[in-house]
PDB file of N, CA and C in Angstrom:
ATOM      1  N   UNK H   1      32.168-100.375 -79.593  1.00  0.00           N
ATOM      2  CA  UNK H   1      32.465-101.301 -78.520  1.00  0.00           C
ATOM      3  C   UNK H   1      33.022-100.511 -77.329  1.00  0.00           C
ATOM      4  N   UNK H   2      32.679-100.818 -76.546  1.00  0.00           N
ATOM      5  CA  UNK H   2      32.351-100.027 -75.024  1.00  0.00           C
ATOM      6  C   UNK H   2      33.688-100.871 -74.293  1.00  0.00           C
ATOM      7  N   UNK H   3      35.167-100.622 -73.742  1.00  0.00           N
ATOM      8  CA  UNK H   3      35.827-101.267 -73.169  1.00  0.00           C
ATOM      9  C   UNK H   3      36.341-100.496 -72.040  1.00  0.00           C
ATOM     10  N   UNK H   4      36.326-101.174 -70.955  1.00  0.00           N
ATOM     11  CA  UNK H   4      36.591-100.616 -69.750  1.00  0.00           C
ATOM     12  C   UNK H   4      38.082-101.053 -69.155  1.00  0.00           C
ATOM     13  N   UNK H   5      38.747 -99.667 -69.092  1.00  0.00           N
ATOM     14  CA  UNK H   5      39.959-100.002 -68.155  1.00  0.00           C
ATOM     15  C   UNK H   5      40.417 -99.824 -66.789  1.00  0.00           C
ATOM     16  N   UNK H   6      40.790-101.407 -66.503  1.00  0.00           N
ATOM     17  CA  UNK H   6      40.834-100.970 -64.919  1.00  0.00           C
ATOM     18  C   UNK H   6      42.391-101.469 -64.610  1.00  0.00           C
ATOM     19  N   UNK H   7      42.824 -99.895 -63.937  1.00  0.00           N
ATOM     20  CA  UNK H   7      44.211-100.009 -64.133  1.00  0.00           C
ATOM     21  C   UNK H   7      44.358 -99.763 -62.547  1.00  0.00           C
ATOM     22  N   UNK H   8      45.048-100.914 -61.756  1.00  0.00           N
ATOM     23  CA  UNK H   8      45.112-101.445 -60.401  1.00  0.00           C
ATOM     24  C   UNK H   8      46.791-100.987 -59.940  1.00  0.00           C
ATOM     25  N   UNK H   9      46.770-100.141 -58.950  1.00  0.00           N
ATOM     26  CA  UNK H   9      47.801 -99.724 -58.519  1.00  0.00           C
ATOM     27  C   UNK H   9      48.132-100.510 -57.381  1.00  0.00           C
ATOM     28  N   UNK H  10      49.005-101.247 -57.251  1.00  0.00           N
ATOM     29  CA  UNK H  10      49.127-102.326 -56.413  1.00  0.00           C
ATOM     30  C   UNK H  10      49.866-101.526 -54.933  1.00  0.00           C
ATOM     31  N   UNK H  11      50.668-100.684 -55.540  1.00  0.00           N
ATOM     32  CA  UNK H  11      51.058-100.167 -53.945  1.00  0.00           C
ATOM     33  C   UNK H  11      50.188 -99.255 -53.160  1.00  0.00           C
ATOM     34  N   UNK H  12      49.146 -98.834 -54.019  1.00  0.00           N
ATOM     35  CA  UNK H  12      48.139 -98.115 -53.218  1.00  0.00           C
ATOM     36  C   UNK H  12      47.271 -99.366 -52.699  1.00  0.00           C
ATOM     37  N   UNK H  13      47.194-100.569 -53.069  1.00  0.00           N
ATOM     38  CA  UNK H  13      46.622-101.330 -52.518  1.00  0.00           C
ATOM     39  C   UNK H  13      47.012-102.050 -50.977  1.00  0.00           C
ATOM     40  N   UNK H  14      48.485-102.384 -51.423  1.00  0.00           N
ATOM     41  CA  UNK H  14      49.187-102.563 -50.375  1.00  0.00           C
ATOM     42  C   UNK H  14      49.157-101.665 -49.391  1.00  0.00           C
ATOM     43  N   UNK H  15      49.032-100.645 -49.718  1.00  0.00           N
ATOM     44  CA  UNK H  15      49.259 -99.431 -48.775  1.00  0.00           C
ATOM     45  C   UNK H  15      47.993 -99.345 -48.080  1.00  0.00           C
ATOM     46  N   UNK H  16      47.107 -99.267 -48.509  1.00  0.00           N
ATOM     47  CA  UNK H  16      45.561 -99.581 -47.681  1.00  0.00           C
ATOM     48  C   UNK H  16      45.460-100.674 -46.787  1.00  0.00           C
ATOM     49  N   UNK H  17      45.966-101.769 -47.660  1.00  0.00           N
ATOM     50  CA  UNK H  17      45.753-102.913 -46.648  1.00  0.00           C
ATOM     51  C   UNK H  17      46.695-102.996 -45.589  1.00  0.00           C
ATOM     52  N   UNK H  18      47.580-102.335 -45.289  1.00  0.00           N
ATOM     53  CA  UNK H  18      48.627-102.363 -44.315  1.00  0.00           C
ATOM     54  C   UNK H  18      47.986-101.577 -43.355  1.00  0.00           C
ATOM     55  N   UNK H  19      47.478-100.395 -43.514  1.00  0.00           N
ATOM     56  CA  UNK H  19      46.399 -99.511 -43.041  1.00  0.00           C
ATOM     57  C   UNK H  19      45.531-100.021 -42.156  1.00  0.00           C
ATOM     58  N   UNK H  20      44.897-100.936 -42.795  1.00  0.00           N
ATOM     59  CA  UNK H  20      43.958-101.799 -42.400  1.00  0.00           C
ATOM     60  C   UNK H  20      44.061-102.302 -41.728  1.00  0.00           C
ATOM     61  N   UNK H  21      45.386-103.313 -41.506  1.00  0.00           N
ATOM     62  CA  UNK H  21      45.779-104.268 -41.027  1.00  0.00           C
ATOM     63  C   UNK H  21      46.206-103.455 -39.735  1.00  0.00           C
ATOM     64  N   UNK H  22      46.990-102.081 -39.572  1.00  0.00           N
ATOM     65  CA  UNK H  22      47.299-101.146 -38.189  1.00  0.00           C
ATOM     66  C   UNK H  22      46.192-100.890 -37.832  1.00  0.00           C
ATOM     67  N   UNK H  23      45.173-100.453 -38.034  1.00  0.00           N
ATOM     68  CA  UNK H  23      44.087-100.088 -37.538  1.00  0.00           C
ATOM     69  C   UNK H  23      43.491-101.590 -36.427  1.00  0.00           C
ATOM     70  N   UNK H  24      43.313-102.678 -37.105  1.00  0.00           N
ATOM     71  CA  UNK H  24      42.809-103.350 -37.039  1.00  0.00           C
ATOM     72  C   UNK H  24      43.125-104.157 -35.731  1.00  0.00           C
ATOM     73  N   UNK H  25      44.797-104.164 -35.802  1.00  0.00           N
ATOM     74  CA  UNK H  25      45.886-104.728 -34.983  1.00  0.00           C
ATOM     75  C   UNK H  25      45.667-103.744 -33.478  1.00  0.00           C
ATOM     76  N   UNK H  26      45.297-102.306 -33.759  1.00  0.00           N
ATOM     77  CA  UNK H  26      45.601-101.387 -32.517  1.00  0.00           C
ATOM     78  C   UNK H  26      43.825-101.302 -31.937  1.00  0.00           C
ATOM     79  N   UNK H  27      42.997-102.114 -32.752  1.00  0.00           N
ATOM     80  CA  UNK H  27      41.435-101.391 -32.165  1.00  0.00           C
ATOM     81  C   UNK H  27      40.840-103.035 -30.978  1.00  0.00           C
ATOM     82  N   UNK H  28      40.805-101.657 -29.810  1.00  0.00           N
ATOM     83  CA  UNK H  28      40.399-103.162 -28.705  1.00  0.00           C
ATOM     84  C   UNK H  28      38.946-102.879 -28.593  1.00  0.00           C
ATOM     85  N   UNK H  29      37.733-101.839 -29.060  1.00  0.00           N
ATOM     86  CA  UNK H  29      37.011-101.997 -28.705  1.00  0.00           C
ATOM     87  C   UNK H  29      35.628-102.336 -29.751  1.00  0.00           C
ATOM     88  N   UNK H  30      36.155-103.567 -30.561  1.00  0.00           N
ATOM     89  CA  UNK H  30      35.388-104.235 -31.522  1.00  0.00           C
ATOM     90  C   UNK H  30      35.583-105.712 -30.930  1.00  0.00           C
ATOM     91  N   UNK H  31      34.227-106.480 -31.417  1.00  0.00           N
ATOM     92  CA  UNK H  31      34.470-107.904 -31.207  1.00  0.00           C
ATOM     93  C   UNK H  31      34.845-108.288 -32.439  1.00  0.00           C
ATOM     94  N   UNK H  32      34.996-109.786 -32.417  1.00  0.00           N
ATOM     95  CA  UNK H  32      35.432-110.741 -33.987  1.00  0.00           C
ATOM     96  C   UNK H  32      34.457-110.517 -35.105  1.00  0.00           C
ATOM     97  N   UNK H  33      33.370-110.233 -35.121  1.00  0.00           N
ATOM     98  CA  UNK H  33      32.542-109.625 -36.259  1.00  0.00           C
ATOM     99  C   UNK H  33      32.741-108.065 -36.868  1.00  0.00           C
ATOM    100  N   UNK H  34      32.751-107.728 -36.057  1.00  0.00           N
ATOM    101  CA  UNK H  34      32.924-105.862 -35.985  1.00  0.00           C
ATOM    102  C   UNK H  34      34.442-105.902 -36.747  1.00  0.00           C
ATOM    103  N   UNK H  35      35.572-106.233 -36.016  1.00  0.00           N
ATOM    104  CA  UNK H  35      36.841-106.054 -36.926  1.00  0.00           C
ATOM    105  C   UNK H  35      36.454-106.349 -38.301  1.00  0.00           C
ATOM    106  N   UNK H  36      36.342-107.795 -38.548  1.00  0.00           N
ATOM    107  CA  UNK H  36      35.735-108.067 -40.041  1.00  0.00           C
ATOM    108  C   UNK H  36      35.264-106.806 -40.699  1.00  0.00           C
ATOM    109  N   UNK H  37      34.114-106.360 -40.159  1.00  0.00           N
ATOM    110  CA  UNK H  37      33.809-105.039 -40.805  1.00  0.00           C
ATOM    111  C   UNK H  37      34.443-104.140 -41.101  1.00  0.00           C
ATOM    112  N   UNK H  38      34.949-103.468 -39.971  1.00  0.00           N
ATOM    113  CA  UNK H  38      35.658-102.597 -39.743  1.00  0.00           C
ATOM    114  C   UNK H  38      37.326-102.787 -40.892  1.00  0.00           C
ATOM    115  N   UNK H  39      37.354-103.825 -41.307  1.00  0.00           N
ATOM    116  CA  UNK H  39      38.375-104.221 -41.575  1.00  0.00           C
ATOM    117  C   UNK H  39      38.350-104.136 -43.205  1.00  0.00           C
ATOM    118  N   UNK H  40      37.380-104.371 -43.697  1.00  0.00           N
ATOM    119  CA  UNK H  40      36.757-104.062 -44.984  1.00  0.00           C
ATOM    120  C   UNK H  40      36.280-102.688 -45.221  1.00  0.00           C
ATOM    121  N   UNK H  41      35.956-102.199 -44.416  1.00  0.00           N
ATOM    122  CA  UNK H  41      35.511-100.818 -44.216  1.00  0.00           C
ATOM    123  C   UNK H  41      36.942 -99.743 -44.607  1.00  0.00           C
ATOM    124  N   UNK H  42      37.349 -99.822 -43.662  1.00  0.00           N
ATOM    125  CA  UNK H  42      38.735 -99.166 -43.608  1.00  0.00           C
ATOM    126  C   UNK H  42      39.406 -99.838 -45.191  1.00  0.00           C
ATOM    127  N   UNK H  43      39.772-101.048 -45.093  1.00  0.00           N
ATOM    128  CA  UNK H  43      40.280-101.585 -46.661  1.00  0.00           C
ATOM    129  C   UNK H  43      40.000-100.745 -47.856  1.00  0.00           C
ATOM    130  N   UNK H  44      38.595-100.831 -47.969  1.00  0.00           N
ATOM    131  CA  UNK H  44      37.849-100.328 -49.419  1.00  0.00           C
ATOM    132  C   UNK H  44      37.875 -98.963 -48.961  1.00  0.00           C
ATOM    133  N   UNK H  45      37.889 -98.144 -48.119  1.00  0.00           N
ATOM    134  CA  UNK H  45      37.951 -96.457 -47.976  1.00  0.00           C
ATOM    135  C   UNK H  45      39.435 -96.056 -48.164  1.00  0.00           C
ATOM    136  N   UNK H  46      40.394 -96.757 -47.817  1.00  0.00           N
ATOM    137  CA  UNK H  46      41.433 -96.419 -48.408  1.00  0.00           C
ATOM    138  C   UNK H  46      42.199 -96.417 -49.121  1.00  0.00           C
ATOM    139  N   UNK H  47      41.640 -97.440 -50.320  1.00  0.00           N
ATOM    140  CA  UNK H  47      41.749 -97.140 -51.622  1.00  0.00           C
ATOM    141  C   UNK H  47      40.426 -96.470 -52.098  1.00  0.00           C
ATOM    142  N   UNK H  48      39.469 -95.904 -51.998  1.00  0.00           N
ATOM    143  CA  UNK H  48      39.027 -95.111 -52.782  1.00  0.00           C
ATOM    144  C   UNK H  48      39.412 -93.491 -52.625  1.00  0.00           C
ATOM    145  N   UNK H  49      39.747 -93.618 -51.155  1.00  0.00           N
ATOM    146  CA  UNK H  49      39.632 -92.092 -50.481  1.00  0.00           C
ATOM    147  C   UNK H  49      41.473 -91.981 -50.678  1.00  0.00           C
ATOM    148  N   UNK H  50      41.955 -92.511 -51.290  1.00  0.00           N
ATOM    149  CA  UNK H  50      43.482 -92.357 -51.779  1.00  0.00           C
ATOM    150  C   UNK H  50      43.794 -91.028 -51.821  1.00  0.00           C
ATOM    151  N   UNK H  51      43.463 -90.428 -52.874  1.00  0.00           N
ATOM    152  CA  UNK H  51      43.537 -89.676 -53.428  1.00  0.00           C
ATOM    153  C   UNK H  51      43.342 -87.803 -52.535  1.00  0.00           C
ATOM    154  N   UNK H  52      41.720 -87.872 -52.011  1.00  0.00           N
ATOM    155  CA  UNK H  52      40.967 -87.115 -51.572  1.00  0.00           C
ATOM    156  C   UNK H  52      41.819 -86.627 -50.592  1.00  0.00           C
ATOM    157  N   UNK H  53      42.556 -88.407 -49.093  1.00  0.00           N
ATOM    158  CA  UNK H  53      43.355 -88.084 -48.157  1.00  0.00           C
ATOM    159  C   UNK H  53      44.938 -87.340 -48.519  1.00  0.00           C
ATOM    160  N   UNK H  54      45.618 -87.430 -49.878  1.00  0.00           N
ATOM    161  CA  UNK H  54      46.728 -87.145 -50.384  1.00  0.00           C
ATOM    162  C   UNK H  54      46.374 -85.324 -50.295  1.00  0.00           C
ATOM    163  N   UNK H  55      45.511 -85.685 -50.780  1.00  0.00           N
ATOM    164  CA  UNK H  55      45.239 -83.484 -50.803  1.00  0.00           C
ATOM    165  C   UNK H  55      45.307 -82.912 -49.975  1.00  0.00           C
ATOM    166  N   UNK H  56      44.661 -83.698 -48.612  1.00  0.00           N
ATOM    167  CA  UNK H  56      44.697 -83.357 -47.224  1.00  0.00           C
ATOM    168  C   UNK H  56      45.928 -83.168 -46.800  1.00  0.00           C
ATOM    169  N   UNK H  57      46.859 -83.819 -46.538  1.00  0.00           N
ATOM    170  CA  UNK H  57      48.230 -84.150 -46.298  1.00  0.00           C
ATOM    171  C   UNK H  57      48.475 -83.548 -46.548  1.00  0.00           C
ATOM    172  N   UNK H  58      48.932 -82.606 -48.175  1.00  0.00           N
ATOM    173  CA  UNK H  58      49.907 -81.897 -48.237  1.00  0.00           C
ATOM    174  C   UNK H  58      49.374 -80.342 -48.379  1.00  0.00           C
ATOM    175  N   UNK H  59      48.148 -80.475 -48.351  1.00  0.00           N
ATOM    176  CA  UNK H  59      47.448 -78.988 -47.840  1.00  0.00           C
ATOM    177  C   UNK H  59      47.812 -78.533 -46.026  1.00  0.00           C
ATOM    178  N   UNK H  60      48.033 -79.807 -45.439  1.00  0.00           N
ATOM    179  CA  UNK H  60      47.949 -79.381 -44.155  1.00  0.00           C
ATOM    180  C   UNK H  60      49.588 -79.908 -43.504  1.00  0.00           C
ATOM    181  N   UNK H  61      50.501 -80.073 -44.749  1.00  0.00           N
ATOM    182  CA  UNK H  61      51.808 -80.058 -44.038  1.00  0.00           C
ATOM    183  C   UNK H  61      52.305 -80.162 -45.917  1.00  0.00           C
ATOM    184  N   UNK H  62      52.772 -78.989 -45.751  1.00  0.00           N
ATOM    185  CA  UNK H  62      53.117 -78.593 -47.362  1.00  0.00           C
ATOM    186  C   UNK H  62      54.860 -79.146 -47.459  1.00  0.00           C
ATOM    187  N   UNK H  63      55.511 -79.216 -46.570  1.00  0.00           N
ATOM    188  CA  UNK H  63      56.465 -79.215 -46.697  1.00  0.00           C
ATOM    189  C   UNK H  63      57.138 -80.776 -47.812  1.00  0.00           C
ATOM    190  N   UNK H  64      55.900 -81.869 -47.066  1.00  0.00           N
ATOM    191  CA  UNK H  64      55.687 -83.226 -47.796  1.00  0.00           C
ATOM    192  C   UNK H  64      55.543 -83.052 -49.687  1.00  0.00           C
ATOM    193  N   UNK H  65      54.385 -82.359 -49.783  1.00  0.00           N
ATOM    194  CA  UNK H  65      54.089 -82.154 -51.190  1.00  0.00           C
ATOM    195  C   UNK H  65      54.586 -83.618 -52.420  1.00  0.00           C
ATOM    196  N   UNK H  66      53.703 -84.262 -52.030  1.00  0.00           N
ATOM    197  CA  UNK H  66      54.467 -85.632 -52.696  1.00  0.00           C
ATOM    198  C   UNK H  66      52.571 -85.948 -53.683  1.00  0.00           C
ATOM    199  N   UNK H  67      53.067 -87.462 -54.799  1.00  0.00           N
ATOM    200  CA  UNK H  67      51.975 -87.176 -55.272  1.00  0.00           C
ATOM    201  C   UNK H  67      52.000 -88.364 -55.300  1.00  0.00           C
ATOM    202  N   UNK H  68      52.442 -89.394 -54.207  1.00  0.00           N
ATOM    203  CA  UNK H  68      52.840 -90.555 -54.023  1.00  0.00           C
ATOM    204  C   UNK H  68      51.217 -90.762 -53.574  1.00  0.00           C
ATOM    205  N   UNK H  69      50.278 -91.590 -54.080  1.00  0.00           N
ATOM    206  CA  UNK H  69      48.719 -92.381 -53.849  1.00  0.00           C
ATOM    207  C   UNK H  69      48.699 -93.293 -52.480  1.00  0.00           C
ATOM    208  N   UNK H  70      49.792 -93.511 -52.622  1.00  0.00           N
ATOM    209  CA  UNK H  70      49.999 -94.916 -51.269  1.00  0.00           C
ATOM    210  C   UNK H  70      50.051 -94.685 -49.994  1.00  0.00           C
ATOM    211  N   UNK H  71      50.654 -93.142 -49.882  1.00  0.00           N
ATOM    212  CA  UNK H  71      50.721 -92.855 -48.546  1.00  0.00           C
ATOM    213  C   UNK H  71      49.212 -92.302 -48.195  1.00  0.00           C
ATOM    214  N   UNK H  72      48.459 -91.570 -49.030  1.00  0.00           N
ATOM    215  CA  UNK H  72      47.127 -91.277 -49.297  1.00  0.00           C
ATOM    216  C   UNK H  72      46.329 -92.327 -47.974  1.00  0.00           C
ATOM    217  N   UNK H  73      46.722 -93.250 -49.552  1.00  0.00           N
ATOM    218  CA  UNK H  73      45.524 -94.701 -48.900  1.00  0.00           C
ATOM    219  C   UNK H  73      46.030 -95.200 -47.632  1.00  0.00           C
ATOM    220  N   UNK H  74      47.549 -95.117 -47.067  1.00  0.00           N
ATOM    221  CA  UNK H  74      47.764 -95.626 -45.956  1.00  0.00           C
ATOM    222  C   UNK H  74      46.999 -95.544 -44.677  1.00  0.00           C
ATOM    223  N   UNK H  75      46.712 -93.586 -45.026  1.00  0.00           N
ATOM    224  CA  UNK H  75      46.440 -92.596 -44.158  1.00  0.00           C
ATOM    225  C   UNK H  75      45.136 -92.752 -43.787  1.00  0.00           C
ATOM    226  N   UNK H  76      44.415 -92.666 -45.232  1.00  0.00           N
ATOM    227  CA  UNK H  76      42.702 -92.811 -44.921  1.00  0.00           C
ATOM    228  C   UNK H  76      42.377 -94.346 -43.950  1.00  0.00           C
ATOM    229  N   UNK H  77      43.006 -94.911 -44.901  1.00  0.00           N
ATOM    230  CA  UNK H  77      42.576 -96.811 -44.680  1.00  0.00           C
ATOM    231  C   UNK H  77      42.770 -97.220 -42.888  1.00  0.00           C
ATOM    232  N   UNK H  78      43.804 -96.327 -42.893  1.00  0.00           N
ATOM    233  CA  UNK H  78      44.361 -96.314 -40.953  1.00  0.00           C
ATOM    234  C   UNK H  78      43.544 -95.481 -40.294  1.00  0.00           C
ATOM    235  N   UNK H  79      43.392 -94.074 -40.483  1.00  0.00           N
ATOM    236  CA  UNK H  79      42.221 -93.780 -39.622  1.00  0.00           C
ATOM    237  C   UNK H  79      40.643 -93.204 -39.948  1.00  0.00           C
ATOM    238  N   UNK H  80      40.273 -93.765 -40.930  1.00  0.00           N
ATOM    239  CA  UNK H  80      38.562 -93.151 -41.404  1.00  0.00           C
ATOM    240  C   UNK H  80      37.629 -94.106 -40.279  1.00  0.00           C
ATOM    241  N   UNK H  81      37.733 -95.295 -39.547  1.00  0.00           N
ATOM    242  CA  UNK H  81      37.397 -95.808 -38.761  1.00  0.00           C
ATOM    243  C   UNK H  81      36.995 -94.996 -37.502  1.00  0.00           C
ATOM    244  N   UNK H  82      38.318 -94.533 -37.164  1.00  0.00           N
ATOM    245  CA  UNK H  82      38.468 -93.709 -35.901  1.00  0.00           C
ATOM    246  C   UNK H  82      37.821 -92.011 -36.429  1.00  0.00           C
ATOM    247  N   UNK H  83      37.546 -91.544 -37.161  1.00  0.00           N
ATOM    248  CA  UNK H  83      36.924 -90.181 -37.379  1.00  0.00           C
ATOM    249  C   UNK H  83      35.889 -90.194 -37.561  1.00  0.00           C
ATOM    250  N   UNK H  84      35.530 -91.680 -37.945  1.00  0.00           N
ATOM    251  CA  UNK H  84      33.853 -91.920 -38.327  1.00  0.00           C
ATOM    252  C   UNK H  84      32.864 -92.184 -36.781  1.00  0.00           C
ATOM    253  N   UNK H  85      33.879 -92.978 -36.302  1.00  0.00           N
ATOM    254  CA  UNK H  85      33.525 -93.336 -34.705  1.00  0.00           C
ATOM    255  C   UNK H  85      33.768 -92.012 -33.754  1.00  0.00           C
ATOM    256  N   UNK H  86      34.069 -90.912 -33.974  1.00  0.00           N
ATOM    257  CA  UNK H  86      34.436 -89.574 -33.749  1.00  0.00           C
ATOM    258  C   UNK H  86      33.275 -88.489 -33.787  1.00  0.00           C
ATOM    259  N   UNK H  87      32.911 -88.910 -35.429  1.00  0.00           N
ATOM    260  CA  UNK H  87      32.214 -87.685 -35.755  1.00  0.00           C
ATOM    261  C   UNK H  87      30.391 -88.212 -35.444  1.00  0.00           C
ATOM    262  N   UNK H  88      30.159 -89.783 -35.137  1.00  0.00           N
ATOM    263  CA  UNK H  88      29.416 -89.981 -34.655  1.00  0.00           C
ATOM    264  C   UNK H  88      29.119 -89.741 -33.529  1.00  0.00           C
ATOM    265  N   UNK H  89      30.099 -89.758 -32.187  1.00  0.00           N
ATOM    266  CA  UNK H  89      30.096 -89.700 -30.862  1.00  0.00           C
ATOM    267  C   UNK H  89      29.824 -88.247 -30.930  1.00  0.00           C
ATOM    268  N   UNK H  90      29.823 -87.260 -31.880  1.00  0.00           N
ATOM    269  CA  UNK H  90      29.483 -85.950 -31.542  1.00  0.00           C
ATOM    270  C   UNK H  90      28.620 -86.000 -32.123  1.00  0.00           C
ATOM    271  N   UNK H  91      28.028 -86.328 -33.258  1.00  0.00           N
ATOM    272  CA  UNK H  91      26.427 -86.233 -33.470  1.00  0.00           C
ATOM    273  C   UNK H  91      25.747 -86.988 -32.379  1.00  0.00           C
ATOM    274  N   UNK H  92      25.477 -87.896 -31.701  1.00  0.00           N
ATOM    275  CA  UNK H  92      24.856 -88.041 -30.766  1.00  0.00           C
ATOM    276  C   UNK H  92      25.058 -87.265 -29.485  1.00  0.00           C
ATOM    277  N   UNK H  93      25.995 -86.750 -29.125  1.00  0.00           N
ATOM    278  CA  UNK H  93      25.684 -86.026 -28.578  1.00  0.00           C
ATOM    279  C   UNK H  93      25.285 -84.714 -28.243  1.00  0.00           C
ATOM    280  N   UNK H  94      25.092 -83.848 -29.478  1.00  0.00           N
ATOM    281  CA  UNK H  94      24.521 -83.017 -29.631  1.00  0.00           C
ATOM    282  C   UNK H  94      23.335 -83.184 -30.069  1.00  0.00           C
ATOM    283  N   UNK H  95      22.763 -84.316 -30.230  1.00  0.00           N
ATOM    284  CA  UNK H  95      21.521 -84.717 -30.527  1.00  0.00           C
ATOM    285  C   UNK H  95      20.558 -85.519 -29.219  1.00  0.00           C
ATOM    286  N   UNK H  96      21.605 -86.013 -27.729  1.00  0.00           N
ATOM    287  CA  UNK H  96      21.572 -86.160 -26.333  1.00  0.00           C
ATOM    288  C   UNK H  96      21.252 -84.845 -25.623  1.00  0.00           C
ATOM    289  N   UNK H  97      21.727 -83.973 -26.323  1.00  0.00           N
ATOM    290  CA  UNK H  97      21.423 -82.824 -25.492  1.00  0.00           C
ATOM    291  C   UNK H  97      20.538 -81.402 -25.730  1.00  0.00           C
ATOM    292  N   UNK H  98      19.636 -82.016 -26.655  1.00  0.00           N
ATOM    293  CA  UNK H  98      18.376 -81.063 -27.452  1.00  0.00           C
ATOM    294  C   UNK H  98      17.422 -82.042 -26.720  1.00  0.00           C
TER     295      UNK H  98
END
């Protein structure tokens, strides 16, 4: 028998969705559909990318060194929006200018 555990960390959840919710609160250049997205977008990336963003953090400011998930997801969930909208504006334009 095949049983699956799904073990839900609620403050990394919270912590995303608060994320979410700053992102969401500070972005003026989406309409009422787009936030929605954007809002789920950011949500679900910062609890998955929890983890991935935690490595980042304390690789690139060691002094933190914490193994706290929440601040992780805060981090991603708040700005993967804005790096995605980033790293697009430079692929097109290096793709504007070939």
């Amino acid at each position: 028998m095949i049983t699956a555990i799904c073990e839900f960390d609620f403050s990394v959840i919270t912590a995303s969705f608060s994320g979410a919710l700053c992102f969401i609160i500070n972005a003026r250049c989406f309409n009422k559909k787009q936030k929605r997205v954007a809002f789920f977008i950011s949500f679900s990336m910062g609890f998955i990318g929890a983890d991935v963003s935690l490595d980042i953090i304390n690789s690139l400011v060691p002094a933190i060194n914490t193994e706290e998930r929440a601040l992780g997801a805060f981090v991603c969930s708040a700005l993967i929006i804005t790096v995605f909208i980033r790293i697009k504006s430079l692929v097109d334009g290096t793709f504007t200018k070939k």
